[in-house]
PDB file of C-alpha atoms in Angstrom:
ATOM      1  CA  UNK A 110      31.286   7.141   4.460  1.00 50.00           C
ATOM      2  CA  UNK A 111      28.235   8.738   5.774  1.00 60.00           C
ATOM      3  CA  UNK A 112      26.974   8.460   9.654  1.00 61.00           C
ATOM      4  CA  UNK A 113      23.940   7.731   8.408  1.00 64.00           C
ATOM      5  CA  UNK A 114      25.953   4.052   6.987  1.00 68.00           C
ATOM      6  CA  UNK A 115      28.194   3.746  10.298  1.00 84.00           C
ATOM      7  CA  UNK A 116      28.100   0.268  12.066  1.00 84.00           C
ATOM      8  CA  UNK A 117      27.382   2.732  15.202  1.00 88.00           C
ATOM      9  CA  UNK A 118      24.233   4.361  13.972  1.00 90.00           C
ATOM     10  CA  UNK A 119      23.337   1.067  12.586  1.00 89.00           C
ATOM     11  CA  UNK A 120      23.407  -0.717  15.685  1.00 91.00           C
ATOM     12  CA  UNK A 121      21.362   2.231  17.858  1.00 94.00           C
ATOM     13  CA  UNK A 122      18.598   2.274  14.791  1.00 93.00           C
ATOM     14  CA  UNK A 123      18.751  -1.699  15.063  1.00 93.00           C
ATOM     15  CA  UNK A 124      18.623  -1.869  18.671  1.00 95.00           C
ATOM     16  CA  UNK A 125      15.758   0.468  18.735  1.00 94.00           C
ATOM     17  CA  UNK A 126      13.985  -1.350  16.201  1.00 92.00           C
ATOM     18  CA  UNK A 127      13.904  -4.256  18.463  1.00 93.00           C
ATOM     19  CA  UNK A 128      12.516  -2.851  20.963  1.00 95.00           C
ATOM     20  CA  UNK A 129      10.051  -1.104  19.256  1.00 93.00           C
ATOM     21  CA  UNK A 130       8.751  -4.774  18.248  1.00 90.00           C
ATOM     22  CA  UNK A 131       8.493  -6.052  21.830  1.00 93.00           C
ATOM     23  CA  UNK A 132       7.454  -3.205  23.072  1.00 95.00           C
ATOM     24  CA  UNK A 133       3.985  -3.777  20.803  1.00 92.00           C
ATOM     25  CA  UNK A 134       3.706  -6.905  21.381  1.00 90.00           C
ATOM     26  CA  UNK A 135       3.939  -7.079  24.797  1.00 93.00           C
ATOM     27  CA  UNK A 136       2.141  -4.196  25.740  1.00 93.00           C
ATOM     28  CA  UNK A 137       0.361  -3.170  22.697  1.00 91.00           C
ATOM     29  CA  UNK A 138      -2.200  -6.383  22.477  1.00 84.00           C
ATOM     30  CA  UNK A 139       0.760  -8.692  20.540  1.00 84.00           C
ATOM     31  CA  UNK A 140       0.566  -6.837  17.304  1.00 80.00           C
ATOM     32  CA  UNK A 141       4.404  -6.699  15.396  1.00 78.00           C
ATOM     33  CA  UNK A 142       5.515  -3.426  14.684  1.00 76.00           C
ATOM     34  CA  UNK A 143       7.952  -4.079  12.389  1.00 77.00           C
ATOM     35  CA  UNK A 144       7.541  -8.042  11.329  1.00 71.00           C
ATOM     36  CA  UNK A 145       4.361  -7.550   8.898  1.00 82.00           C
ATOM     37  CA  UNK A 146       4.776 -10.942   7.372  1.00 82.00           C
ATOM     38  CA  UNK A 147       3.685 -11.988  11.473  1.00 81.00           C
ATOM     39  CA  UNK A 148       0.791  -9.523  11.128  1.00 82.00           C
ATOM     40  CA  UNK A 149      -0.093 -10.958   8.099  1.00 91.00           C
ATOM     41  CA  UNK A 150      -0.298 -14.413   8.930  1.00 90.00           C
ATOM     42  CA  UNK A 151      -1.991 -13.606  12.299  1.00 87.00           C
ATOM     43  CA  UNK A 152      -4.555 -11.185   9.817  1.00 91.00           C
ATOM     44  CA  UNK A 153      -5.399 -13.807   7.883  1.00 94.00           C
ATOM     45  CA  UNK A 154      -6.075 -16.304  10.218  1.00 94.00           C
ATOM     46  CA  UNK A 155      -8.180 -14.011  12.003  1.00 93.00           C
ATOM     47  CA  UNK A 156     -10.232 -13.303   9.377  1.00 95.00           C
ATOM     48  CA  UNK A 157     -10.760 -16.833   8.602  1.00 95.00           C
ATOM     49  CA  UNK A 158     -11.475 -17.277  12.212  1.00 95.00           C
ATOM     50  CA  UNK A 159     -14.627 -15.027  11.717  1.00 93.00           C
ATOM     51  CA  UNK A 160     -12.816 -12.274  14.556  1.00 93.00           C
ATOM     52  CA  UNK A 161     -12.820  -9.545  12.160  1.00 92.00           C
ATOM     53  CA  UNK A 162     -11.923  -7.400  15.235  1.00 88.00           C
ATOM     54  CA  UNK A 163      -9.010  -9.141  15.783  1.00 87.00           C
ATOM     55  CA  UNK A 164      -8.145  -9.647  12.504  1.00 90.00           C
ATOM     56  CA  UNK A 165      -7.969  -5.180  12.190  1.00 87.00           C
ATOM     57  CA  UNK A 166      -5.361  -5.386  14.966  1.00 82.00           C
ATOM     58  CA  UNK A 167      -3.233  -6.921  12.364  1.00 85.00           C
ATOM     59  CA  UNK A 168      -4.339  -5.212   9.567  1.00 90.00           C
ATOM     60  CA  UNK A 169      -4.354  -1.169  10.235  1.00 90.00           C
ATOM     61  CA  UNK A 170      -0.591  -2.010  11.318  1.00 87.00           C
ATOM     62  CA  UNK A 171      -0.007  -3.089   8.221  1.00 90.00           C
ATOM     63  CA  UNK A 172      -1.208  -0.578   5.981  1.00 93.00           C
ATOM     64  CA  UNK A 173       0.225   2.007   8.428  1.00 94.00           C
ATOM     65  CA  UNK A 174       3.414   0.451   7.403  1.00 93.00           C
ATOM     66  CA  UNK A 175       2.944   0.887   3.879  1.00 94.00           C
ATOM     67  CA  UNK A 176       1.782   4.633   4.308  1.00 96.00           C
ATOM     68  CA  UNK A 177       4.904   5.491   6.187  1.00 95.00           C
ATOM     69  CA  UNK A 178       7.318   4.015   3.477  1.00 95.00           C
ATOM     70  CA  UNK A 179       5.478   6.255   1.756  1.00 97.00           C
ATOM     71  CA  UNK A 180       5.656   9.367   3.614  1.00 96.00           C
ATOM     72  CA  UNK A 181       9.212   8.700   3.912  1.00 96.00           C
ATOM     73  CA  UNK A 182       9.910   8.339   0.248  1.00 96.00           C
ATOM     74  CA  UNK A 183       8.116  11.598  -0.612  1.00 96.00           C
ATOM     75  CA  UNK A 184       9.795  13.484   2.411  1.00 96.00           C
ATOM     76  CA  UNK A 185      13.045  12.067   0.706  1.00 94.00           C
ATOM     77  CA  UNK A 186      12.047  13.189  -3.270  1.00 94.00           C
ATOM     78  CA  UNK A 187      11.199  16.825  -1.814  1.00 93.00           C
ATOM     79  CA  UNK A 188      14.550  17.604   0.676  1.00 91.00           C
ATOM     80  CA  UNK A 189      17.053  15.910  -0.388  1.00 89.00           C
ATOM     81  CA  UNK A 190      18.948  18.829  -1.536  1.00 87.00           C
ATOM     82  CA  UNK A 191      17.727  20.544   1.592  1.00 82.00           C
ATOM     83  CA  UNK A 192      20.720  22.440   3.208  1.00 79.00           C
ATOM     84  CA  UNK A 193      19.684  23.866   6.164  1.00 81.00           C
ATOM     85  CA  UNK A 194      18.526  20.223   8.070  1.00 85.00           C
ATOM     86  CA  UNK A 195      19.421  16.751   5.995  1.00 87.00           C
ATOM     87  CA  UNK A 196      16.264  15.072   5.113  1.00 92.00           C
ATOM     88  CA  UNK A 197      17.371  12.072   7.431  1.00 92.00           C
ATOM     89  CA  UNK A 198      16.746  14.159  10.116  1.00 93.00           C
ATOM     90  CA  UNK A 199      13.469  15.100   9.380  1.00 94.00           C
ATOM     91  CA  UNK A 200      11.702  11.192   9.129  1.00 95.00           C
ATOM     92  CA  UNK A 201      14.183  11.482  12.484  1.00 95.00           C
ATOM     93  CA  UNK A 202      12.355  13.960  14.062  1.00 96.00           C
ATOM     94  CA  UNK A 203       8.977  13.041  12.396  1.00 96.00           C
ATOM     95  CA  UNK A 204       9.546   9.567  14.701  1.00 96.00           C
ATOM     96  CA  UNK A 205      10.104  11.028  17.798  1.00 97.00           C
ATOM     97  CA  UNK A 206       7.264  13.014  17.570  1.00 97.00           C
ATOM     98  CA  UNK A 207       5.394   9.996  16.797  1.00 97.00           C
ATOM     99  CA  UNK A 208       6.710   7.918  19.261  1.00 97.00           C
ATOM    100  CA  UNK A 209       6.237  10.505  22.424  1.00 97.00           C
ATOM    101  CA  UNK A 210       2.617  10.500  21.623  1.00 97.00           C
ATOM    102  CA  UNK A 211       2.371   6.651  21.788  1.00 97.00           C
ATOM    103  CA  UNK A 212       3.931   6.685  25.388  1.00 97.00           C
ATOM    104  CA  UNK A 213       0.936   8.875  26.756  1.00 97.00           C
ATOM    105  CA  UNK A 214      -2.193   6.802  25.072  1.00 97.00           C
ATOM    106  CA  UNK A 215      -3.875   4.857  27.045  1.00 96.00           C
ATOM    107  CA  UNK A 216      -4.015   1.009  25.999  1.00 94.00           C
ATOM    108  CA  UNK A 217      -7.996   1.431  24.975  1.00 94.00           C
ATOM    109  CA  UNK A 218      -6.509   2.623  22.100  1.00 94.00           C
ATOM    110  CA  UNK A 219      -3.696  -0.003  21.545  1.00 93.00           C
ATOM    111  CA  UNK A 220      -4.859  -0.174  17.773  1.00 90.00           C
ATOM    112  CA  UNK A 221      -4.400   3.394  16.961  1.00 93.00           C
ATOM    113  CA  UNK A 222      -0.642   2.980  19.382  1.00 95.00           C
ATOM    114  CA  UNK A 223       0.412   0.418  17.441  1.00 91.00           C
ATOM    115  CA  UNK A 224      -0.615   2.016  14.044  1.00 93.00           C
ATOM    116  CA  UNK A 225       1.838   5.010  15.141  1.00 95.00           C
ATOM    117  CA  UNK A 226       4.620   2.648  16.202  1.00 95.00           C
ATOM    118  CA  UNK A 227       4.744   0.680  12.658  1.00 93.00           C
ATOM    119  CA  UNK A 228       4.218   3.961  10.228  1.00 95.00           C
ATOM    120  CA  UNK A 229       7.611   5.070  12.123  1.00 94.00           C
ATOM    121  CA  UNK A 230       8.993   2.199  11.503  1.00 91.00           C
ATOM    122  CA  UNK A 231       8.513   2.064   7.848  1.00 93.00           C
ATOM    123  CA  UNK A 232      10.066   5.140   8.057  1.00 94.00           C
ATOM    124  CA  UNK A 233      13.014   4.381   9.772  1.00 91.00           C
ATOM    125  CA  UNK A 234      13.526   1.109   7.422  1.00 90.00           C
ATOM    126  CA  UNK A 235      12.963   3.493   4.069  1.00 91.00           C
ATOM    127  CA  UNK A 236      15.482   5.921   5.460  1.00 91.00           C
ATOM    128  CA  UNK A 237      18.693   3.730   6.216  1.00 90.00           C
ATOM    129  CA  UNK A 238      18.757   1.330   4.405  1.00 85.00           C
ATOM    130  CA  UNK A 239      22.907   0.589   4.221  1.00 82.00           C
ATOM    131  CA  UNK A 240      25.464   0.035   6.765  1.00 76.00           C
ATOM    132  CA  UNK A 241      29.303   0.238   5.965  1.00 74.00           C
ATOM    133  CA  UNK A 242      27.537   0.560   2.097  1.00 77.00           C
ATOM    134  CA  UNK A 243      26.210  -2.465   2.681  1.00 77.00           C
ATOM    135  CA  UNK A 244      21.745  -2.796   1.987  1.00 81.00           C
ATOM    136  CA  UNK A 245      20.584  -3.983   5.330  1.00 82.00           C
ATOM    137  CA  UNK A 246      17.158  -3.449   7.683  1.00 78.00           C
ATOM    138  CA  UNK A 247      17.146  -1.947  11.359  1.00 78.00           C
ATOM    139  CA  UNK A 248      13.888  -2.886  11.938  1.00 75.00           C
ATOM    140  CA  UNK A 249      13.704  -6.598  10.928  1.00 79.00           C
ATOM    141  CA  UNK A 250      15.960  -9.559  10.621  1.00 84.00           C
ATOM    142  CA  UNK A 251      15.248 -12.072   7.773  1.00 84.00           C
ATOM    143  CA  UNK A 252      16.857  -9.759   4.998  1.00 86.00           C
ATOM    144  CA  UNK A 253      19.847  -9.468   7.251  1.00 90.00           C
ATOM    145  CA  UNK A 254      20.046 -13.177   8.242  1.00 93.00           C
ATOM    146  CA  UNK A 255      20.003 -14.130   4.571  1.00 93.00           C
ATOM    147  CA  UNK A 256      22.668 -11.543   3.867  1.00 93.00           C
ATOM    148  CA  UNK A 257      24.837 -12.981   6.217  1.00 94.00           C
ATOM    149  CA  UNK A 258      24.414 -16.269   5.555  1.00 96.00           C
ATOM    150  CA  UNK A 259      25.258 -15.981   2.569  1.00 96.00           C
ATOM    151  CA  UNK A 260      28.325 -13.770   2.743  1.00 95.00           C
ATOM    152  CA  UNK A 261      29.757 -16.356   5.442  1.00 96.00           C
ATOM    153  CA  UNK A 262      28.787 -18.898   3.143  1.00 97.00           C
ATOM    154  CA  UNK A 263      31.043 -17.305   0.516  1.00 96.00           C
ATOM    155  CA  UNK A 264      33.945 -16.405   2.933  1.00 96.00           C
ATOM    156  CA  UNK A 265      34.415 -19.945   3.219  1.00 96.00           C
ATOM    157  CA  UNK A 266      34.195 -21.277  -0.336  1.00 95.00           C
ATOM    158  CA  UNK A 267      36.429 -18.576  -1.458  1.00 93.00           C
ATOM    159  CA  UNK A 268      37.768 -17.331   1.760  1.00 92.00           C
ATOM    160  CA  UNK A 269      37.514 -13.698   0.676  1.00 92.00           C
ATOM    161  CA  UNK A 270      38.518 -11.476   4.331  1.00 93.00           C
ATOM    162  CA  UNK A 271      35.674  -8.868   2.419  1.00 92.00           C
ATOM    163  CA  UNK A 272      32.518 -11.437   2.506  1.00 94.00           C
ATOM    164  CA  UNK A 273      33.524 -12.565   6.243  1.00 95.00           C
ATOM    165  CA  UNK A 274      33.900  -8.830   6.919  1.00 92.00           C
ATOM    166  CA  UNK A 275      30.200  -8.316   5.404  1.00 91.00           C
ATOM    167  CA  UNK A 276      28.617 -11.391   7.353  1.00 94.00           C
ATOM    168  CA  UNK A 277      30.123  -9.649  11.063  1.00 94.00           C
ATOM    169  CA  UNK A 278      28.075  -6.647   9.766  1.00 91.00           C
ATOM    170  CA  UNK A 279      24.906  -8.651   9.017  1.00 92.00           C
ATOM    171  CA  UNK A 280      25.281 -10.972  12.136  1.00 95.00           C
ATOM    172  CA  UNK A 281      26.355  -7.792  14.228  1.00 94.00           C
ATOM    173  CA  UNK A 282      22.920  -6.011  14.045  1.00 92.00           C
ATOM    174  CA  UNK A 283      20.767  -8.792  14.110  1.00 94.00           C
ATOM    175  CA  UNK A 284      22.638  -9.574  17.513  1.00 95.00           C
ATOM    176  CA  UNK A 285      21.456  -6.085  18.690  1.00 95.00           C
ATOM    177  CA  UNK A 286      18.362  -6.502  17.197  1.00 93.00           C
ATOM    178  CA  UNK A 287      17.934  -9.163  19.303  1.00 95.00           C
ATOM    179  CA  UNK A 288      19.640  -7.273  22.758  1.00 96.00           C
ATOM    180  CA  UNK A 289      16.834  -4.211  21.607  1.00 95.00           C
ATOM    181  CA  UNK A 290      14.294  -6.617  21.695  1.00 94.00           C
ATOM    182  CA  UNK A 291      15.320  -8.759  24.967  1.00 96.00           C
ATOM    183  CA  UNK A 292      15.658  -5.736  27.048  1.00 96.00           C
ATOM    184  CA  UNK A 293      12.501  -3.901  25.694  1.00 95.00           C
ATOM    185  CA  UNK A 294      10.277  -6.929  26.702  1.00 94.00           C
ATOM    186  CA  UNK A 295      11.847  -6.698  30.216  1.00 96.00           C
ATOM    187  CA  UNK A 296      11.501  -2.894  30.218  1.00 96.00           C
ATOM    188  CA  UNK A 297       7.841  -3.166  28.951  1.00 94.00           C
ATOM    189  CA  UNK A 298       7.234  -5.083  32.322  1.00 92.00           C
ATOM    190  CA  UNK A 299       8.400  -1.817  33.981  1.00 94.00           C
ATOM    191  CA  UNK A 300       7.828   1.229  32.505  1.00 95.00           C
ATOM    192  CA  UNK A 301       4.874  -0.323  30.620  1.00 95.00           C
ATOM    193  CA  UNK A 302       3.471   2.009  28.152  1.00 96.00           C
ATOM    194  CA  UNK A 303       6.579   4.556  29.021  1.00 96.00           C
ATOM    195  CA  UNK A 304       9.320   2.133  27.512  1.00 97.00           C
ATOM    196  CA  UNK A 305       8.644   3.492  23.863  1.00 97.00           C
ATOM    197  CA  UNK A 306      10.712   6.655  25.292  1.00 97.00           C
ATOM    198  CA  UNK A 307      13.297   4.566  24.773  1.00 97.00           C
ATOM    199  CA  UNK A 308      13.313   5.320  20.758  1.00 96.00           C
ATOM    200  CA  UNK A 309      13.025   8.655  21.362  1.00 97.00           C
ATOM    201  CA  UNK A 310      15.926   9.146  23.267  1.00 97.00           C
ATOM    202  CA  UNK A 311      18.026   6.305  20.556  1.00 96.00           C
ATOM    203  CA  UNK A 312      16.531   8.587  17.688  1.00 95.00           C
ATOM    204  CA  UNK A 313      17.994  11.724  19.454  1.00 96.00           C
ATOM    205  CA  UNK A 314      21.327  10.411  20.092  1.00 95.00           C
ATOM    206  CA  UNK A 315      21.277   9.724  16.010  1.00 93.00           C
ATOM    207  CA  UNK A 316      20.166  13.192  15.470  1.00 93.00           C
ATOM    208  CA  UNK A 317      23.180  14.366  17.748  1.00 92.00           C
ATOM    209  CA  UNK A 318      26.057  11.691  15.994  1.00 90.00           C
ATOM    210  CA  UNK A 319      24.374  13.107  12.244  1.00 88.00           C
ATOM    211  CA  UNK A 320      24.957  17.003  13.154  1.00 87.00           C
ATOM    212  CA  UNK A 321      28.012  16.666  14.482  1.00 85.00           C
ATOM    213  CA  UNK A 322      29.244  14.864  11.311  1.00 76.00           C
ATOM    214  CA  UNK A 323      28.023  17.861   9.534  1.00 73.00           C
ATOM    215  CA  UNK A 324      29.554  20.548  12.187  1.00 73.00           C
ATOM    216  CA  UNK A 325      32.561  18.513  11.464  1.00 72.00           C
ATOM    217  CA  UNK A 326      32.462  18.609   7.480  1.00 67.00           C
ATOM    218  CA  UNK A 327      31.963  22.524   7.735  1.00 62.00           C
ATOM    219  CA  UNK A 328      34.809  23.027   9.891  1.00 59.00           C
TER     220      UNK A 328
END
């Protein structure tokens, strides 16, 4: 199995994803970064409100979103086969990048912020998409929740060890997901715009668990 599927980098990329969310909406004008159902619904009404100002906040998110599964997907398609640095590590990288620049603007430009916060999400939910080989999202919880669900659902009709072993997976990030997100709206409160360094530091510590699994495979 590959780091990139462990429970362990699972839960960091999950926990970060959380915070990531609160992070934006607490201190980023209550946009989602990663829940763009939320945005959309909040868009929408906006926009049927007649605040066409507000209703952008919810919108440029969203379409940032869409550009970075994009970006991600075309990074993927042209180094996959890349041998000197895995492609992973790149979108990795990419994020941080992104991310450190969000910590240093100023909230007049919350908008822009919170654009740069969702296209690395999208990123980060187009990269890993599996845990233990299992599809999953570190960046939202309603594909995970039915996942689980249904997997516990099907431990006990057919009480299959494997399905209950899936649903701990499914349950177990969504937990952390919810930990990331707790503790990043109490951090926000603190560091304020800062607490988005958070990521960073999550996104190295994945960088650091992925090339040592390589060091390792060379040795």
């Amino acid at each position: 199995m590959q780091t990139s599927e462990s429970f362990r980098l699972s839960a960091l990329l999950s926990f970060s994803g959380g915070l990531q969310d609160a992070y934006t909406f607490n201190v980023r004008d209550q946009v989602f970064a990663n829940a763009q159902t939320g945005n959309v619904v909040l868009m929408s009404q906006s926009f049927m409100q007649g605040n066409m100002i507000q209703g952008l906040h919810y919108m440029c998110p969203l379409f940032s979103f869409v550009l970075g599964i994009f970006v991600a997907e075309r990074i993927e398609n042209k180094y996959k086969n890349a041998k000197i640095i895995h492609w992973r590590q790149i979108i990795l990288l990419i994020e941080m990048i992104a991310l450190i620049i969000v910590g240093f603007l100023p909230v007049r430009v919350n908008m822009i912020a919170n654009m740069i916060v969702s296209f690395s999400c999208a990123m980060q939910v187009q990269t890993f998409r599996k845990v233990h080989g299992y599809g999953y999202a570190s960046t939202m919880c309603i594909g995970n929740l039915r996942s689980g669900t249904e997997s516990f659902s099907q431990y006990l009709r057919e009480k299959d060890k494997n399905a209950l072993y899936k649903a701990t997976h499914f349950f177990g990030i969504i937990l952390i997901f919810a930990i990331g997100a707790g503790l990043g709206g109490v951090l926000s409160g603190v560091l304020g715009l800062r607490t988005i360094w958070i990521s960073v530091v999550i996104m190295l510590l994945v960088i650091i668990m992925m090339i040592k699994e390589s060091l390792t495979q060379l040795i």
